Amino acid sequence: MDPKPSQFKGSVLAELVSRTLFVGVVILFVYGSFTYFISKKTFDEEMGDRLIAIARLTTGQLRSDWLPFLTEKGELYGKFRQFLVQKKNESQARNIFISDSSGHVLADANGQFEFQERNWLLDLDREPFQKALAGTPSVSILFPENDGGIYKIGYSPIFRDGQVIGVLGVEANAHFMDGLNRFAKVLFSLGLICLLLMGGLLLAFGRRFILPIEEMAKASQRISEGDFSQRVSISSTNELGALAYAFNEMTQRLQSHNEYILESMSNGLLVLDLNGIVTSFNQAASEILGLGKDRVLGGRFEDVFKDVPVFLRALQEAQLRHQVLENREINLSEEEPKFLQIRSAPLLGPDSRELGTEVLFTDETPLRKLQTRIKTAEKMATIGELAAGIAHEIRNPLGAMKGFTEILQKKVVNVPGAKEMVMDIASEIEILNKIVTNFLVFAKPTAVDAQDADLAEAVAGVVPLVEQEAAVRKVTLHLEKGNGMSLPLDVDQFRRAMLNLALNAVQASPPGSEVWIVIREFSRPALAAFLKREGWGDPSYDETVPDWAMVSVQDRGPGMNPESLKRLFTPFFTTKTEGFGLGLSITKKIVEALGGTVIAANRPGGGAQFAILLPLGETKEEGMS
């Protein structure tokens, strides 16, 4: 089983220093022991050779032929002891003694042993004594005594007539052991100090090499949790620097690839870690919720989404209550309906370990609006077919009635008051006929014959048709043509639609005011920003079209109340005392037949504004903003 991230708690630097120090201690111990052993052996052999030389030299000067007569502690004993004292002083030995073949001391320089007392030193190491008895000089091992010193004895055989009759021993203090032990202590102490200094230096210099690795380890763990923004500093030009550079390049590519995928999504994506921190928030999510990525990323979801409580409650269900949301539909606002479809699921790592919560949501508002438009269109089509049939049936009797009124006018010429009554009847019949005619135009499917035309010229052709009405009402008419652009238009139908908007604007303007007709072109992002900035609200238009032409008509009249704005394009709805309420409905039908849309709003500075949006066939540069 692979270890969990929580198990990686060690420090490479600490491990490196501890292992290096351990190896150093082992090397110091082995080297020190070897040096101590070799030195001890060398000094021991040198001392042994010296003791044997002294013993042999002393034996050569000894009156061995007198030794058999040394049977008691008398005059001869004193002479032998005097001789041994002299040789002790000359050789600076600790003691010199003579033993018989059985190991009993016959005489010694220090008077340490009684006459013929058994030499207890032989019990420590008897082998060299036996070698001396066999005629071969030898030395003992190093041995301690009660005074705390370490001593060694050199043995030499005493010959008489070719026979070994005794052994002479020279005992000396192994002073070299004190020095050697002091040297060993000093060497070990210096070694430990050097190791500690080496550990400190290794810790100091090692951090320079280990820190990038530790930094990469921490960054790698964050990357495994989904944070691809991690980078490490490049502090050297060696292999570690190359490794750090390669790591940054790898994470950069991973992040770019991940961001490319996330930012290319049309759905909003939100990822929360186990602590409720937002770790991913793509551009689509930012646009749908109207929240900046800088504000959301890295924040706790309960804080950053507090302004969208409906969405926050859904997140709480997914994050805190661990509920899986399946196509949950919510409405962010009742005032301006915005419908979202939300799905959520636990975010799992490669080892099926839960890393957080993934939330995917889609803005269903355009689909809802499209569904509403389709239903309305289907409803209107049904009503139109029915109404067209009724209108045809009404026009037939209206024609007959109009004919009868003409006949009556001729027959009641001389009847006082009758002619005026018949003329009023004829006038009312004409009004009814206009209503039926406009209704038939509205109910009839709009067929357009679109051909490439210059938009500015098409709009300019409407101005003369409105100038007379504007002059009567003392309203100044302005036209801004903008950049020339060509697009598929049915010029006659388009001018009919523009005429309705222009006449409405002139008729709504007070005397002395102005009406502006402005032509602009936009890319899709620029159009969205412009509409939002200029107070158009959130109009519905095809967001897949890359470039748009816009013809806006702005007046300085009283504007419209919210209820009127909602019903502007409804057939037979009008705010005028005169008119049939079909002009804007017909305008909308014509523009939609050309592939565009009509939008309306109150101007921020007062008055109303209408705009026709038409798709451009080629990519355009951003227009006025």
CSV table of N, CA, C and O in Angstrom, one decimal, residues 502-607:
chain,number,residue,atom,x,y,z
A,502,ALA,N,-38.3,55.4,-35.5
A,502,ALA,CA,-38.0,56.9,-35.6
A,502,ALA,C,-39.2,57.7,-35.3
A,502,ALA,O,-39.2,58.7,-34.6
A,503,LEU,N,-40.4,57.4,-35.9
A,503,LEU,CA,-41.6,58.1,-35.7
A,503,LEU,C,-42.0,58.1,-34.2
A,503,LEU,O,-42.4,59.1,-33.6
A,504,ASN,N,-41.9,56.9,-33.6
A,504,ASN,CA,-42.2,56.8,-32.2
A,504,ASN,C,-41.3,57.8,-31.3
A,504,ASN,O,-41.8,58.4,-30.4
A,505,ALA,N,-40.0,57.8,-31.7
A,505,ALA,CA,-39.1,58.6,-30.9
A,505,ALA,C,-39.4,60.1,-31.1
A,505,ALA,O,-39.4,60.9,-30.1
A,506,VAL,N,-39.8,60.5,-32.3
A,506,VAL,CA,-40.1,61.9,-32.6
A,506,VAL,C,-41.4,62.3,-31.9
A,506,VAL,O,-41.5,63.4,-31.2
A,507,GLN,N,-42.4,61.4,-31.9
A,507,GLN,CA,-43.7,61.7,-31.3
A,507,GLN,C,-43.6,61.7,-29.8
A,507,GLN,O,-44.4,62.4,-29.1
A,508,ALA,N,-42.6,61.0,-29.2
A,508,ALA,CA,-42.4,61.0,-27.7
A,508,ALA,C,-41.6,62.1,-27.2
A,508,ALA,O,-41.5,62.4,-26.0
A,509,SER,N,-40.9,62.9,-28.1
A,509,SER,CA,-40.0,63.9,-27.7
A,509,SER,C,-40.7,65.3,-27.5
A,509,SER,O,-41.6,65.6,-28.3
A,510,PRO,N,-40.4,66.0,-26.5
A,510,PRO,CA,-40.9,67.3,-26.3
A,510,PRO,C,-40.4,68.3,-27.3
A,510,PRO,O,-39.3,68.1,-27.8
A,511,PRO,N,-41.1,69.4,-27.5
A,511,PRO,CA,-40.5,70.4,-28.5
A,511,PRO,C,-39.2,71.0,-28.0
A,511,PRO,O,-38.9,71.2,-26.8
A,512,GLY,N,-38.3,71.2,-29.0
A,512,GLY,CA,-37.0,71.7,-28.7
A,512,GLY,C,-35.9,70.6,-28.3
A,512,GLY,O,-34.8,71.0,-28.1
A,513,SER,N,-36.3,69.4,-28.3
A,513,SER,CA,-35.4,68.3,-27.9
A,513,SER,C,-34.8,67.7,-29.2
A,513,SER,O,-35.0,68.1,-30.3
A,514,GLU,N,-34.1,66.6,-29.0
A,514,GLU,CA,-33.3,66.0,-30.1
A,514,GLU,C,-33.6,64.5,-30.1
A,514,GLU,O,-33.8,63.8,-29.1
A,515,VAL,N,-33.5,63.9,-31.3
A,515,VAL,CA,-33.6,62.5,-31.5
A,515,VAL,C,-32.3,62.1,-32.2
A,515,VAL,O,-32.0,62.7,-33.3
A,516,TRP,N,-31.6,61.0,-31.7
A,516,TRP,CA,-30.4,60.6,-32.3
A,516,TRP,C,-30.5,59.2,-32.8
A,516,TRP,O,-31.1,58.3,-32.2
A,517,ILE,N,-30.1,59.0,-34.1
A,517,ILE,CA,-30.0,57.7,-34.7
A,517,ILE,C,-28.5,57.4,-34.9
A,517,ILE,O,-27.8,58.2,-35.6
A,518,VAL,N,-28.0,56.4,-34.3
A,518,VAL,CA,-26.6,56.1,-34.2
A,518,VAL,C,-26.3,54.7,-34.7
A,518,VAL,O,-27.0,53.7,-34.3
A,519,ILE,N,-25.3,54.6,-35.7
A,519,ILE,CA,-25.0,53.3,-36.2
A,519,ILE,C,-23.6,52.9,-35.6
A,519,ILE,O,-22.6,53.7,-35.7
A,520,ARG,N,-23.5,51.7,-35.1
A,520,ARG,CA,-22.2,51.2,-34.5
A,520,ARG,C,-22.0,49.8,-34.9
A,520,ARG,O,-22.9,49.1,-35.3
A,521,GLU,N,-20.8,49.4,-34.7
A,521,GLU,CA,-20.4,47.9,-34.9
A,521,GLU,C,-19.6,47.5,-33.7
A,521,GLU,O,-18.8,48.2,-33.2
A,522,PHE,N,-19.8,46.2,-33.3
A,522,PHE,CA,-19.2,45.6,-32.1
A,522,PHE,C,-18.8,44.2,-32.3
A,522,PHE,O,-19.5,43.5,-33.1
A,523,SER,N,-17.7,43.8,-31.6
A,523,SER,CA,-17.5,42.4,-31.4
A,523,SER,C,-18.4,41.9,-30.3
A,523,SER,O,-19.0,42.8,-29.5
A,524,ARG,N,-18.6,40.6,-30.1
A,524,ARG,CA,-19.5,40.1,-29.1
A,524,ARG,C,-19.2,40.6,-27.7
A,524,ARG,O,-20.1,41.1,-27.0
A,525,PRO,N,-17.9,40.5,-27.3
A,525,PRO,CA,-17.6,40.9,-25.9
A,525,PRO,C,-17.8,42.4,-25.7
A,525,PRO,O,-18.3,42.9,-24.7
A,526,ALA,N,-17.5,43.2,-26.8
A,526,ALA,CA,-17.6,44.7,-26.7
A,526,ALA,C,-19.1,45.0,-26.6
A,526,ALA,O,-19.5,46.0,-25.9
A,527,LEU,N,-20.0,44.3,-27.3
A,527,LEU,CA,-21.4,44.6,-27.3
A,527,LEU,C,-22.0,44.3,-25.9
A,527,LEU,O,-22.7,45.1,-25.4
A,528,ALA,N,-21.6,43.2,-25.3
A,528,ALA,CA,-22.1,42.8,-24.0
A,528,ALA,C,-21.7,43.9,-23.0
A,528,ALA,O,-22.5,44.3,-22.1
A,529,ALA,N,-20.4,44.4,-23.1
A,529,ALA,CA,-19.9,45.4,-22.1
A,529,ALA,C,-20.6,46.7,-22.3
A,529,ALA,O,-21.0,47.4,-21.4
A,530,PHE,N,-20.9,47.1,-23.6
A,530,PHE,CA,-21.5,48.4,-23.9
A,530,PHE,C,-23.0,48.4,-23.4
A,530,PHE,O,-23.4,49.3,-22.8
A,531,LEU,N,-23.7,47.3,-23.7
A,531,LEU,CA,-25.1,47.2,-23.3
A,531,LEU,C,-25.2,47.3,-21.7
A,531,LEU,O,-26.1,47.9,-21.2
A,532,LYS,N,-24.3,46.6,-21.0
A,532,LYS,CA,-24.3,46.7,-19.6
A,532,LYS,C,-24.0,48.1,-19.1
A,532,LYS,O,-24.7,48.6,-18.1
A,533,ARG,N,-23.0,48.7,-19.7
A,533,ARG,CA,-22.6,50.1,-19.2
A,533,ARG,C,-23.7,51.1,-19.5
A,533,ARG,O,-23.9,52.0,-18.7
A,534,GLU,N,-24.4,51.0,-20.6
A,534,GLU,CA,-25.3,52.0,-21.1
A,534,GLU,C,-26.7,51.8,-20.6
A,534,GLU,O,-27.7,52.5,-21.0
A,535,GLY,N,-26.9,50.8,-19.7
A,535,GLY,CA,-28.2,50.6,-19.0
A,535,GLY,C,-29.2,49.8,-19.8
A,535,GLY,O,-30.4,50.0,-19.6
A,536,TRP,N,-28.8,49.0,-20.7
A,536,TRP,CA,-29.7,48.2,-21.5
A,536,TRP,C,-30.2,46.9,-20.8
A,536,TRP,O,-31.0,46.2,-21.3
A,537,GLY,N,-29.7,46.7,-19.6
A,537,GLY,CA,-30.1,45.5,-18.8
A,537,GLY,C,-29.4,44.3,-19.3
A,537,GLY,O,-28.3,44.3,-19.7
A,538,ASP,N,-30.2,43.2,-19.4
A,538,ASP,CA,-29.7,41.9,-19.9
A,538,ASP,C,-30.5,41.4,-21.1
A,538,ASP,O,-31.3,40.5,-21.0
A,539,PRO,N,-30.3,42.1,-22.2
A,539,PRO,CA,-31.2,41.7,-23.4
A,539,PRO,C,-30.8,40.3,-23.9
A,539,PRO,O,-29.7,39.8,-23.7
A,540,SER,N,-31.8,39.8,-24.6
A,540,SER,CA,-31.6,38.4,-25.2
A,540,SER,C,-31.2,38.6,-26.7
A,540,SER,O,-31.9,39.2,-27.5
A,541,TYR,N,-30.0,38.0,-27.0
A,541,TYR,CA,-29.6,38.0,-28.4
A,541,TYR,C,-28.7,36.7,-28.5
A,541,TYR,O,-28.2,36.1,-27.6
A,542,ASP,N,-28.5,36.4,-29.8
A,542,ASP,CA,-27.7,35.2,-30.1
A,542,ASP,C,-26.2,35.4,-29.7
A,542,ASP,O,-25.5,36.1,-30.4
A,543,GLU,N,-25.8,34.7,-28.6
A,543,GLU,CA,-24.4,34.9,-28.1
A,543,GLU,C,-23.4,34.2,-28.9
A,543,GLU,O,-22.2,34.2,-28.6
A,544,THR,N,-23.8,33.4,-29.9
A,544,THR,CA,-22.8,32.7,-30.7
A,544,THR,C,-22.3,33.5,-31.9
A,544,THR,O,-21.3,33.2,-32.6
A,545,VAL,N,-23.0,34.6,-32.2
A,545,VAL,CA,-22.7,35.5,-33.3
A,545,VAL,C,-21.4,36.3,-32.9
A,545,VAL,O,-21.5,37.0,-31.9
A,546,PRO,N,-20.4,36.3,-33.7
A,546,PRO,CA,-19.1,37.0,-33.2
A,546,PRO,C,-19.2,38.5,-33.3
A,546,PRO,O,-18.5,39.2,-32.5
A,547,ASP,N,-19.9,39.0,-34.3
A,547,ASP,CA,-19.9,40.5,-34.6
A,547,ASP,C,-21.3,41.0,-34.9
A,547,ASP,O,-22.1,40.3,-35.5
A,548,TRP,N,-21.6,42.2,-34.4
A,548,TRP,CA,-22.9,42.8,-34.6
A,548,TRP,C,-22.9,44.2,-35.1
A,548,TRP,O,-21.9,45.0,-34.8
A,549,ALA,N,-23.9,44.5,-35.8
A,549,ALA,CA,-24.2,45.9,-36.2
A,549,ALA,C,-25.4,46.4,-35.3
A,549,ALA,O,-26.3,45.6,-35.1
A,550,MET,N,-25.3,47.6,-34.9
A,550,MET,CA,-26.3,48.2,-34.0
A,550,MET,C,-26.8,49.5,-34.5
A,550,MET,O,-26.0,50.4,-34.7
A,551,VAL,N,-28.1,49.7,-34.7
A,551,VAL,CA,-28.7,50.9,-35.0
A,551,VAL,C,-29.6,51.3,-33.9
A,551,VAL,O,-30.7,50.7,-33.6
A,552,SER,N,-29.2,52.4,-33.1
A,552,SER,CA,-30.0,52.8,-32.0
A,552,SER,C,-30.7,54.1,-32.3
A,552,SER,O,-30.2,55.0,-33.0
A,553,VAL,N,-31.9,54.2,-31.6
A,553,VAL,CA,-32.8,55.4,-31.7
A,553,VAL,C,-33.0,55.9,-30.3
A,553,VAL,O,-33.6,55.2,-29.5
A,554,GLN,N,-32.6,57.2,-30.0
A,554,GLN,CA,-32.7,57.7,-28.7
A,554,GLN,C,-33.5,59.0,-28.7
A,554,GLN,O,-33.2,59.8,-29.5
A,555,ASP,N,-34.4,59.1,-27.7
A,555,ASP,CA,-35.2,60.3,-27.6
A,555,ASP,C,-35.0,60.9,-26.2
A,555,ASP,O,-34.3,60.3,-25.4
A,556,ARG,N,-35.5,62.1,-26.0
A,556,ARG,CA,-35.4,62.8,-24.7
A,556,ARG,C,-36.8,62.9,-24.1
A,556,ARG,O,-37.1,63.9,-23.4
A,557,GLY,N,-37.7,62.0,-24.3
A,557,GLY,CA,-39.0,62.0,-23.8
A,557,GLY,C,-39.1,61.6,-22.4
A,557,GLY,O,-38.1,61.5,-21.7
A,558,PRO,N,-40.3,61.2,-21.9
A,558,PRO,CA,-40.5,60.8,-20.5
A,558,PRO,C,-40.1,59.4,-20.2
A,558,PRO,O,-40.1,59.0,-19.0
A,559,GLY,N,-39.7,58.6,-21.2
A,559,GLY,CA,-39.3,57.3,-20.9
A,559,GLY,C,-40.5,56.3,-20.7
A,559,GLY,O,-41.7,56.7,-21.0
A,560,MET,N,-40.3,55.2,-20.2
A,560,MET,CA,-41.3,54.1,-20.1
A,560,MET,C,-41.3,53.5,-18.7
A,560,MET,O,-40.2,53.4,-18.1
A,561,ASN,N,-42.4,53.2,-18.2
A,561,ASN,CA,-42.5,52.5,-16.9
A,561,ASN,C,-42.1,51.0,-17.1
A,561,ASN,O,-42.2,50.5,-18.2
A,562,PRO,N,-41.8,50.3,-16.0
A,562,PRO,CA,-41.4,48.9,-16.1
A,562,PRO,C,-42.4,48.0,-16.8
A,562,PRO,O,-42.1,47.1,-17.5
A,563,GLU,N,-43.7,48.3,-16.5
A,563,GLU,CA,-44.8,47.5,-17.1
A,563,GLU,C,-44.8,47.7,-18.6
A,563,GLU,O,-45.0,46.7,-19.3
A,564,SER,N,-44.7,48.9,-19.0
A,564,SER,CA,-44.7,49.2,-20.5
A,564,SER,C,-43.5,48.5,-21.2
A,564,SER,O,-43.7,48.0,-22.3
A,565,LEU,N,-42.3,48.6,-20.5
A,565,LEU,CA,-41.2,47.9,-21.1
A,565,LEU,C,-41.4,46.4,-21.4
A,565,LEU,O,-40.9,45.9,-22.3
A,566,LYS,N,-42.1,45.8,-20.4
A,566,LYS,CA,-42.3,44.4,-20.6
A,566,LYS,C,-43.3,44.1,-21.7
A,566,LYS,O,-43.2,43.0,-22.4
A,567,ARG,N,-44.2,45.0,-22.0
A,567,ARG,CA,-45.3,44.7,-23.0
A,567,ARG,C,-45.1,45.5,-24.3
A,567,ARG,O,-46.0,45.5,-25.1
A,568,LEU,N,-44.0,46.1,-24.5
A,568,LEU,CA,-43.8,47.0,-25.7
A,568,LEU,C,-44.1,46.3,-27.0
A,568,LEU,O,-44.7,46.9,-27.9
A,569,PHE,N,-43.6,45.1,-27.1
A,569,PHE,CA,-43.7,44.4,-28.4
A,569,PHE,C,-44.9,43.5,-28.5
A,569,PHE,O,-45.0,42.6,-29.4
A,570,THR,N,-45.9,43.6,-27.5
A,570,THR,CA,-47.1,42.8,-27.5
A,570,THR,C,-48.1,43.5,-28.5
A,570,THR,O,-48.3,44.7,-28.5
A,571,PRO,N,-48.7,42.7,-29.4
A,571,PRO,CA,-49.7,43.3,-30.4
A,571,PRO,C,-50.8,44.0,-29.6
A,571,PRO,O,-51.3,43.6,-28.6
A,572,PHE,N,-51.1,45.2,-30.2
A,572,PHE,CA,-52.2,46.1,-29.8
A,572,PHE,C,-51.9,46.8,-28.4
A,572,PHE,O,-52.8,47.4,-27.9
A,573,PHE,N,-50.7,46.7,-28.0
A,573,PHE,CA,-50.3,47.4,-26.8
A,573,PHE,C,-49.7,48.8,-27.2
A,573,PHE,O,-48.8,48.8,-28.0
A,574,THR,N,-50.3,49.9,-26.7
A,574,THR,CA,-49.8,51.2,-27.0
A,574,THR,C,-50.0,52.1,-25.9
A,574,THR,O,-50.9,52.0,-25.1
A,575,THR,N,-49.1,53.1,-25.7
A,575,THR,CA,-49.3,54.2,-24.7
A,575,THR,C,-49.8,55.5,-25.3
A,575,THR,O,-49.9,56.5,-24.6
A,576,LYS,N,-50.1,55.5,-26.6
A,576,LYS,CA,-50.5,56.7,-27.3
A,576,LYS,C,-52.1,56.7,-27.3
A,576,LYS,O,-52.7,55.7,-27.2
A,577,THR,N,-52.6,57.9,-27.4
A,577,THR,CA,-54.0,58.1,-27.5
A,577,THR,C,-54.5,57.7,-28.9
A,577,THR,O,-55.7,57.3,-29.1
A,578,GLU,N,-53.6,57.8,-29.9
A,578,GLU,CA,-53.9,57.4,-31.2
A,578,GLU,C,-53.0,56.2,-31.6
A,578,GLU,O,-51.9,56.0,-31.1
A,579,GLY,N,-53.5,55.4,-32.6
A,579,GLY,CA,-52.6,54.3,-33.1
A,579,GLY,C,-53.3,53.0,-32.7
A,579,GLY,O,-54.2,52.9,-31.8
A,580,PHE,N,-52.7,51.9,-33.3
A,580,PHE,CA,-53.4,50.6,-33.1
A,580,PHE,C,-52.5,49.6,-32.3
A,580,PHE,O,-52.9,48.5,-32.0
A,581,GLY,N,-51.2,50.0,-32.0
A,581,GLY,CA,-50.4,49.2,-31.1
A,581,GLY,C,-49.8,48.0,-31.9
A,581,GLY,O,-49.4,47.0,-31.2
A,582,LEU,N,-49.6,48.1,-33.2
A,582,LEU,CA,-49.0,47.0,-34.0
A,582,LEU,C,-47.7,47.4,-34.6
A,582,LEU,O,-47.0,46.6,-35.1
A,583,GLY,N,-47.3,48.7,-34.5
A,583,GLY,CA,-46.1,49.2,-35.1
A,583,GLY,C,-44.8,48.5,-34.6
A,583,GLY,O,-44.0,47.9,-35.4
A,584,LEU,N,-44.7,48.4,-33.3
A,584,LEU,CA,-43.5,47.8,-32.7
A,584,LEU,C,-43.5,46.3,-32.9
A,584,LEU,O,-42.4,45.6,-33.1
A,585,SER,N,-44.7,45.7,-32.9
A,585,SER,CA,-44.8,44.2,-33.1
A,585,SER,C,-44.3,43.9,-34.6
A,585,SER,O,-43.6,42.9,-34.8
A,586,ILE,N,-44.8,44.7,-35.5
A,586,ILE,CA,-44.4,44.5,-36.9
A,586,ILE,C,-42.8,44.7,-37.0
A,586,ILE,O,-42.2,44.0,-37.7
A,587,THR,N,-42.3,45.8,-36.4
A,587,THR,CA,-40.9,46.0,-36.4
A,587,THR,C,-40.1,44.8,-35.9
A,587,THR,O,-39.1,44.4,-36.5
A,588,LYS,N,-40.5,44.2,-34.8
A,588,LYS,CA,-39.9,43.1,-34.3
A,588,LYS,C,-39.9,41.9,-35.2
A,588,LYS,O,-38.9,41.2,-35.4
A,589,LYS,N,-41.1,41.7,-35.9
A,589,LYS,CA,-41.2,40.6,-36.8
A,589,LYS,C,-40.2,40.7,-38.0
A,589,LYS,O,-39.5,39.8,-38.4
A,590,ILE,N,-40.1,42.0,-38.5
A,590,ILE,CA,-39.2,42.2,-39.6
A,590,ILE,C,-37.7,42.0,-39.2
A,590,ILE,O,-37.0,41.3,-40.0
A,591,VAL,N,-37.3,42.5,-38.1
A,591,VAL,CA,-35.9,42.4,-37.7
A,591,VAL,C,-35.6,41.0,-37.4
A,591,VAL,O,-34.5,40.5,-37.8
A,592,GLU,N,-36.5,40.2,-36.7
A,592,GLU,CA,-36.2,38.8,-36.5
A,592,GLU,C,-36.1,38.0,-37.8
A,592,GLU,O,-35.4,37.0,-37.9
A,593,ALA,N,-36.9,38.4,-38.8
A,593,ALA,CA,-36.8,37.7,-40.1
A,593,ALA,C,-35.5,38.0,-40.7
A,593,ALA,O,-35.0,37.2,-41.5
A,594,LEU,N,-34.8,39.1,-40.4
A,594,LEU,CA,-33.5,39.4,-40.9
A,594,LEU,C,-32.4,38.8,-40.1
A,594,LEU,O,-31.2,39.0,-40.3
A,595,GLY,N,-32.8,38.0,-39.0
A,595,GLY,CA,-31.8,37.3,-38.2
A,595,GLY,C,-31.3,38.1,-37.0
A,595,GLY,O,-30.4,37.7,-36.3
A,596,GLY,N,-32.0,39.3,-36.7
A,596,GLY,CA,-31.6,40.2,-35.6
A,596,GLY,C,-32.6,40.2,-34.5
A,596,GLY,O,-33.4,39.3,-34.4
A,597,THR,N,-32.5,41.2,-33.7
A,597,THR,CA,-33.4,41.4,-32.6
A,597,THR,C,-33.6,42.9,-32.3
A,597,THR,O,-32.7,43.7,-32.7
A,598,VAL,N,-34.7,43.2,-31.6
A,598,VAL,CA,-34.9,44.6,-31.2
A,598,VAL,C,-35.0,44.6,-29.7
A,598,VAL,O,-35.6,43.8,-29.0
A,599,ILE,N,-34.3,45.6,-29.1
A,599,ILE,CA,-34.2,45.8,-27.7
A,599,ILE,C,-34.6,47.2,-27.3
A,599,ILE,O,-34.5,48.1,-28.2
A,600,ALA,N,-35.1,47.4,-26.1
A,600,ALA,CA,-35.6,48.7,-25.6
A,600,ALA,C,-35.2,48.9,-24.2
A,600,ALA,O,-35.2,47.9,-23.4
A,601,ALA,N,-35.0,50.2,-23.8
A,601,ALA,CA,-34.7,50.5,-22.4
A,601,ALA,C,-34.8,52.0,-22.2
A,601,ALA,O,-34.9,52.7,-23.2
A,602,ASN,N,-34.9,52.4,-20.9
A,602,ASN,CA,-34.9,53.8,-20.6
A,602,ASN,C,-33.4,54.3,-20.6
A,602,ASN,O,-32.5,53.5,-20.1
A,603,ARG,N,-33.2,55.5,-21.1
A,603,ARG,CA,-31.8,56.0,-21.1
A,603,ARG,C,-31.5,56.4,-19.6
A,603,ARG,O,-32.3,57.0,-18.9
A,604,PRO,N,-30.2,56.3,-19.2
A,604,PRO,CA,-29.8,56.7,-17.9
A,604,PRO,C,-30.0,58.2,-17.7
A,604,PRO,O,-30.3,58.6,-16.5
A,605,GLY,N,-29.9,59.0,-18.7
A,605,GLY,CA,-30.0,60.4,-18.6
A,605,GLY,C,-31.5,60.9,-18.8
A,605,GLY,O,-31.7,62.1,-18.8
A,606,GLY,N,-32.4,60.0,-19.0
A,606,GLY,CA,-33.8,60.4,-19.3
A,606,GLY,C,-34.2,60.1,-20.7
A,606,GLY,O,-33.3,60.2,-21.7
A,607,GLY,N,-35.4,59.7,-21.0
A,607,GLY,CA,-35.9,59.3,-22.3
A,607,GLY,C,-35.8,57.8,-22.5
A,607,GLY,O,-35.5,57.1,-21.6
